[in-house]
Amino acid sequence: LAQYTPAKPSVTVKDHHNKLTFIQQQRSIGYNRLCPNISYIPLPEPTNTSHPISVGACCGIGHRLSYNIPTFVHGIHHRRPIFAIWTDVLWSALFNDTAYIKSSSNRTLVTASEYYGNGNPSHWLEGIPDHEKGTINPGTAYDTYGRLAPLFDMPLAQSIVHSLQNSLSPTVLSFLTSIREQSYMSELHFCAHVREGNNETGDWEGKTWRHIDLYSTLNSTLHSMTELARKRNAHNVTVFIASDNVNSRNWFEENVPLNWNVIHPTHELEKPESGVWFGQHGSKTNSVLSQQQKDEAMAEAVSDIFALGECDALWIPNYSSFTLTSIILSRAKKRI
């Protein structure tokens, strides 16, 4: 019998293997750049179990976290267990339980604990050690975060947000993963959040100090991005745009330089015709959604928040509580 000699791999197979290896290497480089191994301070275990704290939620995800995170800082610093009693969308739809923060539907905790439904402890900064403050350029959107600014560079707040990042639910990750995967292959990954209003009514109409001219804002943001890319000598750039107005991403797609890519999440939900799904208290915009759709709409918003915190540089042309968590993540990594 003739001896069997295995066929040598064809050039096509070899080339394909080399291409896959190159992609894996580039992905690894991008991942390590955007998700560096940072040393966060350990969170203290909640040993003061006889004095729990519970939090409620109102309105959009940015508004919720802008009150919940200061409460988390207060509770975790004092080693008190925290229960998130969100009623319209359960905390568990967005975050897995941790040793520090757990989801609960037990309404008796509202009276059996120190409860903050739509607020935070007035004394939440008491006892928090002094820490190094990062640079905040005057005359920028940073100036408008007021009571939230102490969170930006606070090691405890950064550890709490990092813990939330590591406990994202499968529903949130179903939106976030494709954004991450598309960003790893670039030399630089830029992000921006633009809160335009999308013809929202209610209390937004009275907040004229937050109203912007959309296209001049987009134009100035892109100009700033191209300047930074030029200084870094980067040509392969990805851009992630989170906005309540779908025209924001469309405009970027039409105007970014050659070789830049605007990220399209592979899992996206339809936005409301006006406003946002979760707006001011009493808004009926999301009344047309089923519970599963509400969970997914909130999960998509949470994924945007964490995606904005995983960039080489983050642009915030106008104030929004939506970006609080993103800023904390970015500044923990010493990003721009």
Coordinates of C-alpha atoms in Angstrom, one line a residue:
L1 CA 0.0 0.0 0.0
A2 CA 1.2 3.5 -0.8
Q3 CA 2.2 5.5 2.3
Y4 CA -0.3 8.3 3.1
T5 CA 1.3 11.7 3.1
P6 CA -0.8 14.5 4.6
A7 CA -1.4 17.4 2.2
K8 CA 0.5 20.6 3.0
P9 CA -1.7 23.5 4.0
S10 CA -2.5 25.6 1.0
V11 CA -1.3 29.2 0.8
T12 CA -4.9 30.3 1.2
V13 CA -5.3 28.5 4.5
K14 CA -1.9 29.8 5.7
D15 CA -2.7 33.4 4.8
H16 CA -6.1 33.0 6.5
H17 CA -4.3 31.8 9.7
N18 CA -1.9 34.7 9.6
K19 CA -4.7 37.2 9.1
L20 CA -6.6 35.7 12.1
T21 CA -3.4 35.9 14.2
F22 CA -2.8 39.5 13.2
I23 CA -6.4 40.4 14.1
Q24 CA -6.1 38.7 17.4
Q25 CA -2.9 40.5 18.2
Q26 CA -4.4 43.9 17.2
R27 CA -7.5 43.1 19.3
S28 CA -5.4 42.3 22.3
I29 CA -3.4 45.5 21.9
G30 CA -6.6 47.5 21.7
Y31 CA -8.2 45.8 24.6
N32 CA -5.2 46.4 26.9
R33 CA -5.1 50.0 25.8
L34 CA -8.8 50.7 26.4
C35 CA -9.2 48.4 29.5
P36 CA -5.9 48.8 31.3
N37 CA -5.2 46.9 34.5
I38 CA -5.8 49.6 37.1
S39 CA -5.3 49.1 40.8
Y40 CA -8.6 50.2 42.5
I41 CA -9.0 50.4 46.3
P42 CA -10.8 47.4 47.8
L43 CA -14.3 48.0 48.8
P44 CA -15.0 47.3 52.5
E45 CA -17.4 44.5 53.3
P46 CA -20.8 45.5 54.6
T47 CA -20.6 44.5 58.3
N48 CA -23.1 47.0 59.7
T49 CA -26.0 44.8 58.6
S50 CA -28.4 46.2 61.2
H51 CA -28.5 49.5 59.4
P52 CA -29.2 48.9 55.7
I53 CA -29.7 51.6 53.1
S54 CA -32.1 51.4 50.2
V55 CA -32.4 53.5 47.1
G56 CA -35.3 54.1 44.7
A57 CA -35.2 55.5 41.2
C58 CA -36.8 58.1 39.1
C59 CA -36.5 59.3 35.5
G60 CA -33.6 58.6 33.2
I61 CA -30.6 56.4 34.0
G62 CA -28.3 59.4 34.4
H63 CA -30.6 61.1 37.0
R64 CA -30.9 57.8 38.9
L65 CA -27.2 57.2 39.2
S66 CA -26.5 60.8 40.0
Y67 CA -28.4 60.2 43.3
N68 CA -27.7 56.5 43.8
I69 CA -23.9 56.7 43.4
P70 CA -23.4 59.3 46.2
T71 CA -25.7 57.1 48.4
F72 CA -23.5 54.1 47.5
V73 CA -20.4 56.1 48.5
H74 CA -22.0 56.9 51.9
G75 CA -23.3 53.4 52.5
I76 CA -20.2 51.5 51.5
H77 CA -17.9 53.8 53.3
H78 CA -19.9 53.1 56.5
R79 CA -20.0 49.3 55.7
R80 CA -23.8 49.3 55.4
P81 CA -25.6 46.9 53.0
I82 CA -27.4 48.6 50.1
F83 CA -30.6 47.5 48.5
A84 CA -31.8 48.9 45.1
I85 CA -35.6 49.0 45.1
W86 CA -36.3 50.1 41.5
T87 CA -39.9 49.5 40.5
D88 CA -40.2 50.3 36.8
V89 CA -37.1 48.5 35.8
L90 CA -35.5 46.2 38.4
W91 CA -31.9 46.8 39.3
S92 CA -31.3 43.1 38.6
A93 CA -32.2 43.7 34.9
L94 CA -29.1 45.9 34.7
F95 CA -26.7 44.7 37.3
N96 CA -25.9 41.4 39.0
D97 CA -25.9 41.5 42.8
T98 CA -22.6 42.1 44.6
A99 CA -21.6 41.9 48.2
Y100 CA -22.3 45.6 48.5
I101 CA -25.4 46.3 46.4
K102 CA -28.3 44.0 45.8
S103 CA -31.5 44.2 43.9
S104 CA -34.7 43.9 45.9
S105 CA -38.4 44.1 45.4
N106 CA -39.2 44.0 49.1
R107 CA -41.1 47.2 49.7
T108 CA -40.9 46.7 53.5
L109 CA -37.3 47.8 53.2
V110 CA -38.5 51.3 52.4
T111 CA -39.6 51.7 56.0
A112 CA -37.1 49.2 57.6
S113 CA -34.0 50.9 56.2
E114 CA -32.7 54.4 55.6
Y115 CA -34.4 55.0 52.3
Y116 CA -33.6 57.5 49.5
G117 CA -36.2 57.4 46.8
N118 CA -35.1 60.3 44.6
G119 CA -32.2 61.8 46.5
N120 CA -29.1 61.1 48.5
P121 CA -27.8 61.7 52.0
S122 CA -27.0 65.4 52.6
H123 CA -23.9 64.3 54.5
W124 CA -22.7 61.7 52.0
L125 CA -19.2 63.2 51.9
E126 CA -18.6 63.1 55.6
G127 CA -15.6 61.0 56.6
I128 CA -14.4 60.5 53.0
P129 CA -10.6 60.9 52.9
D130 CA -9.1 63.7 50.9
H131 CA -7.8 62.6 47.6
E132 CA -5.8 64.0 44.7
K133 CA -8.0 66.0 42.3
G134 CA -7.5 65.8 38.6
T135 CA -7.5 68.8 36.3
I136 CA -10.8 70.4 35.4
N137 CA -10.6 73.0 32.6
P138 CA -12.6 76.0 33.5
G139 CA -15.3 77.2 31.1
T140 CA -16.1 73.6 30.0
A141 CA -19.1 71.4 30.7
Y142 CA -17.3 70.1 33.8
D143 CA -18.1 73.3 35.5
T144 CA -21.8 72.4 35.5
Y145 CA -21.7 69.1 37.5
G146 CA -21.7 71.0 40.8
R147 CA -22.4 68.6 43.7
L148 CA -21.3 65.6 41.6
A149 CA -17.8 66.9 40.8
P150 CA -16.2 65.4 44.0
L151 CA -17.0 61.9 42.6
F152 CA -14.8 62.4 39.5
D153 CA -11.5 61.6 41.1
M154 CA -12.6 59.9 44.4
P155 CA -10.9 56.5 44.7
L156 CA -14.0 55.1 46.5
A157 CA -16.4 56.2 43.8
Q158 CA -14.1 54.9 41.1
S159 CA -14.0 51.5 42.8
I160 CA -17.8 51.4 43.1
V161 CA -18.3 52.3 39.5
H162 CA -15.7 49.7 38.5
S163 CA -17.6 47.1 40.6
L164 CA -20.8 48.1 38.7
Q165 CA -18.9 47.7 35.4
N166 CA -17.9 44.2 36.4
S167 CA -21.4 43.2 37.4
L168 CA -23.3 44.3 34.2
S169 CA -26.2 42.0 33.4
P170 CA -26.3 39.8 30.3
T171 CA -29.0 42.1 28.8
V172 CA -26.6 45.1 29.2
L173 CA -23.7 43.1 27.7
S174 CA -25.9 42.1 24.7
F175 CA -25.7 45.8 23.7
L176 CA -22.2 46.7 25.0
T177 CA -20.1 43.8 23.6
S178 CA -20.4 44.8 20.0
I179 CA -19.3 48.3 20.8
R180 CA -16.3 47.1 22.6
E181 CA -15.3 44.6 19.9
Q182 CA -15.4 47.3 17.2
S183 CA -13.3 49.7 19.2
Y184 CA -10.4 47.3 19.9
M185 CA -9.1 47.4 16.3
S186 CA -8.4 51.1 16.1
E187 CA -5.3 53.2 16.9
L188 CA -7.5 55.6 18.8
H189 CA -11.1 55.3 20.1
F190 CA -13.0 58.5 20.6
C191 CA -16.4 58.9 22.3
A192 CA -18.9 61.7 22.7
H193 CA -22.2 62.2 24.3
V194 CA -24.6 64.8 22.9
R195 CA -27.8 65.6 24.8
E196 CA -29.9 67.6 22.4
G197 CA -33.5 67.0 23.7
N198 CA -35.0 65.3 20.6
N199 CA -38.1 67.7 20.9
E200 CA -38.7 66.6 24.5
T201 CA -41.5 68.4 26.3
G202 CA -42.1 68.9 30.0
D203 CA -39.4 70.3 32.3
W204 CA -36.8 70.0 29.6
E205 CA -38.4 72.9 27.7
G206 CA -37.6 75.2 30.7
K207 CA -34.0 74.2 31.0
T208 CA -32.9 76.6 28.3
W209 CA -29.3 76.7 29.7
R210 CA -29.0 73.1 28.4
H211 CA -30.4 73.7 24.9
I212 CA -27.8 73.6 22.1
D213 CA -27.5 74.0 18.4
L214 CA -27.0 70.4 17.4
Y215 CA -25.0 70.8 14.2
S216 CA -22.6 73.5 15.5
T217 CA -22.0 71.3 18.5
L218 CA -21.3 68.3 16.4
N219 CA -19.0 70.3 14.1
S220 CA -16.9 71.7 17.0
T221 CA -16.7 68.2 18.6
L222 CA -15.4 66.6 15.4
H223 CA -13.0 69.4 14.8
S224 CA -11.5 68.8 18.3
M225 CA -11.3 65.1 17.6
T226 CA -9.5 65.5 14.4
E227 CA -7.0 67.9 16.1
L228 CA -6.2 65.3 18.8
A229 CA -5.9 62.5 16.2
R230 CA -3.5 64.7 14.2
K231 CA -1.3 65.4 17.3
R232 CA -1.2 61.6 18.1
N233 CA -0.5 60.9 14.4
A234 CA -3.4 58.4 14.3
H235 CA -5.3 57.6 11.1
N236 CA -7.3 54.5 12.1
V237 CA -9.8 56.0 14.5
T238 CA -13.1 54.7 15.8
V239 CA -15.9 57.0 17.1
F240 CA -18.8 56.1 19.4
I241 CA -21.6 58.6 19.6
A242 CA -24.3 58.3 22.2
S243 CA -27.1 60.8 21.7
D244 CA -30.8 61.2 22.2
N245 CA -31.0 62.4 18.6
V246 CA -30.3 59.8 15.9
N247 CA -29.1 62.6 13.5
S248 CA -25.9 62.9 15.7
R249 CA -24.4 59.6 14.6
N250 CA -25.7 60.1 11.0
W251 CA -23.9 63.4 10.8
F252 CA -20.6 62.0 12.1
E253 CA -20.8 59.2 9.5
E254 CA -21.1 61.7 6.7
N255 CA -18.3 64.0 8.0
V256 CA -15.5 61.9 9.7
P257 CA -12.1 61.8 7.9
L258 CA -11.2 58.9 5.6
N259 CA -10.2 55.7 7.5
W260 CA -12.3 56.7 10.5
N261 CA -15.2 54.4 11.5
V262 CA -18.3 55.4 13.4
I263 CA -19.4 52.5 15.5
H264 CA -22.7 50.9 14.9
P265 CA -23.9 48.6 17.8
T266 CA -25.2 45.3 16.3
H267 CA -28.0 45.4 18.8
E268 CA -30.0 48.6 18.8
L269 CA -33.5 49.6 19.8
E270 CA -35.8 52.1 18.1
K271 CA -35.8 55.6 19.8
P272 CA -39.0 57.4 20.6
E273 CA -40.2 60.0 18.1
S274 CA -39.6 62.7 20.7
G275 CA -37.8 62.9 24.0
V276 CA -36.4 59.8 25.6
W277 CA -37.9 56.6 26.9
F278 CA -37.2 57.5 30.5
G279 CA -37.5 61.2 31.1
Q280 CA -39.0 63.4 33.8
H281 CA -41.2 62.0 36.6
G282 CA -44.7 61.3 35.3
S283 CA -43.6 61.0 31.6
K284 CA -45.8 58.6 29.7
T285 CA -43.4 58.1 26.8
N286 CA -42.5 54.5 27.8
S287 CA -46.1 53.5 28.4
V288 CA -46.3 51.9 25.0
L289 CA -43.5 49.5 25.9
S290 CA -43.9 46.1 27.4
Q291 CA -41.9 45.3 30.6
Q292 CA -39.3 43.4 28.5
Q293 CA -39.0 46.4 26.2
K294 CA -38.5 48.7 29.2
D295 CA -35.8 46.5 30.6
E296 CA -34.0 46.5 27.2
A297 CA -34.4 50.2 26.7
M298 CA -32.8 50.9 30.1
A299 CA -30.1 48.3 29.5
E300 CA -29.2 49.9 26.2
A301 CA -28.8 53.3 28.0
V302 CA -26.6 51.6 30.7
S303 CA -24.5 50.1 27.9
D304 CA -24.0 53.5 26.4
I305 CA -22.9 55.0 29.7
F306 CA -20.2 52.3 30.2
A307 CA -19.2 52.4 26.5
L308 CA -18.5 56.1 27.0
G309 CA -16.2 55.3 29.8
E310 CA -14.0 52.9 27.7
C311 CA -12.4 55.4 25.3
D312 CA -9.0 57.0 24.7
A313 CA -10.8 60.4 25.0
L314 CA -14.3 61.4 26.0
W315 CA -16.0 64.5 24.7
I316 CA -18.9 66.1 26.7
P317 CA -19.8 69.3 24.8
N318 CA -22.8 69.9 27.1
Y319 CA -23.8 68.9 30.6
S320 CA -25.8 65.7 31.2
S321 CA -26.0 63.6 34.3
F322 CA -25.9 60.7 31.9
T323 CA -22.2 61.0 31.7
L324 CA -21.3 61.1 35.4
T325 CA -20.4 57.4 35.5
S326 CA -18.5 57.7 32.2
I327 CA -16.4 60.5 33.6
I328 CA -15.6 58.6 36.7
L329 CA -14.4 55.6 34.6
S330 CA -12.4 57.8 32.3
R331 CA -10.7 59.7 35.0
A332 CA -9.8 56.5 36.9
K333 CA -7.8 55.6 33.7
K334 CA -6.3 59.2 33.4
R335 CA -8.1 59.7 30.1
I336 CA -8.8 63.1 28.5

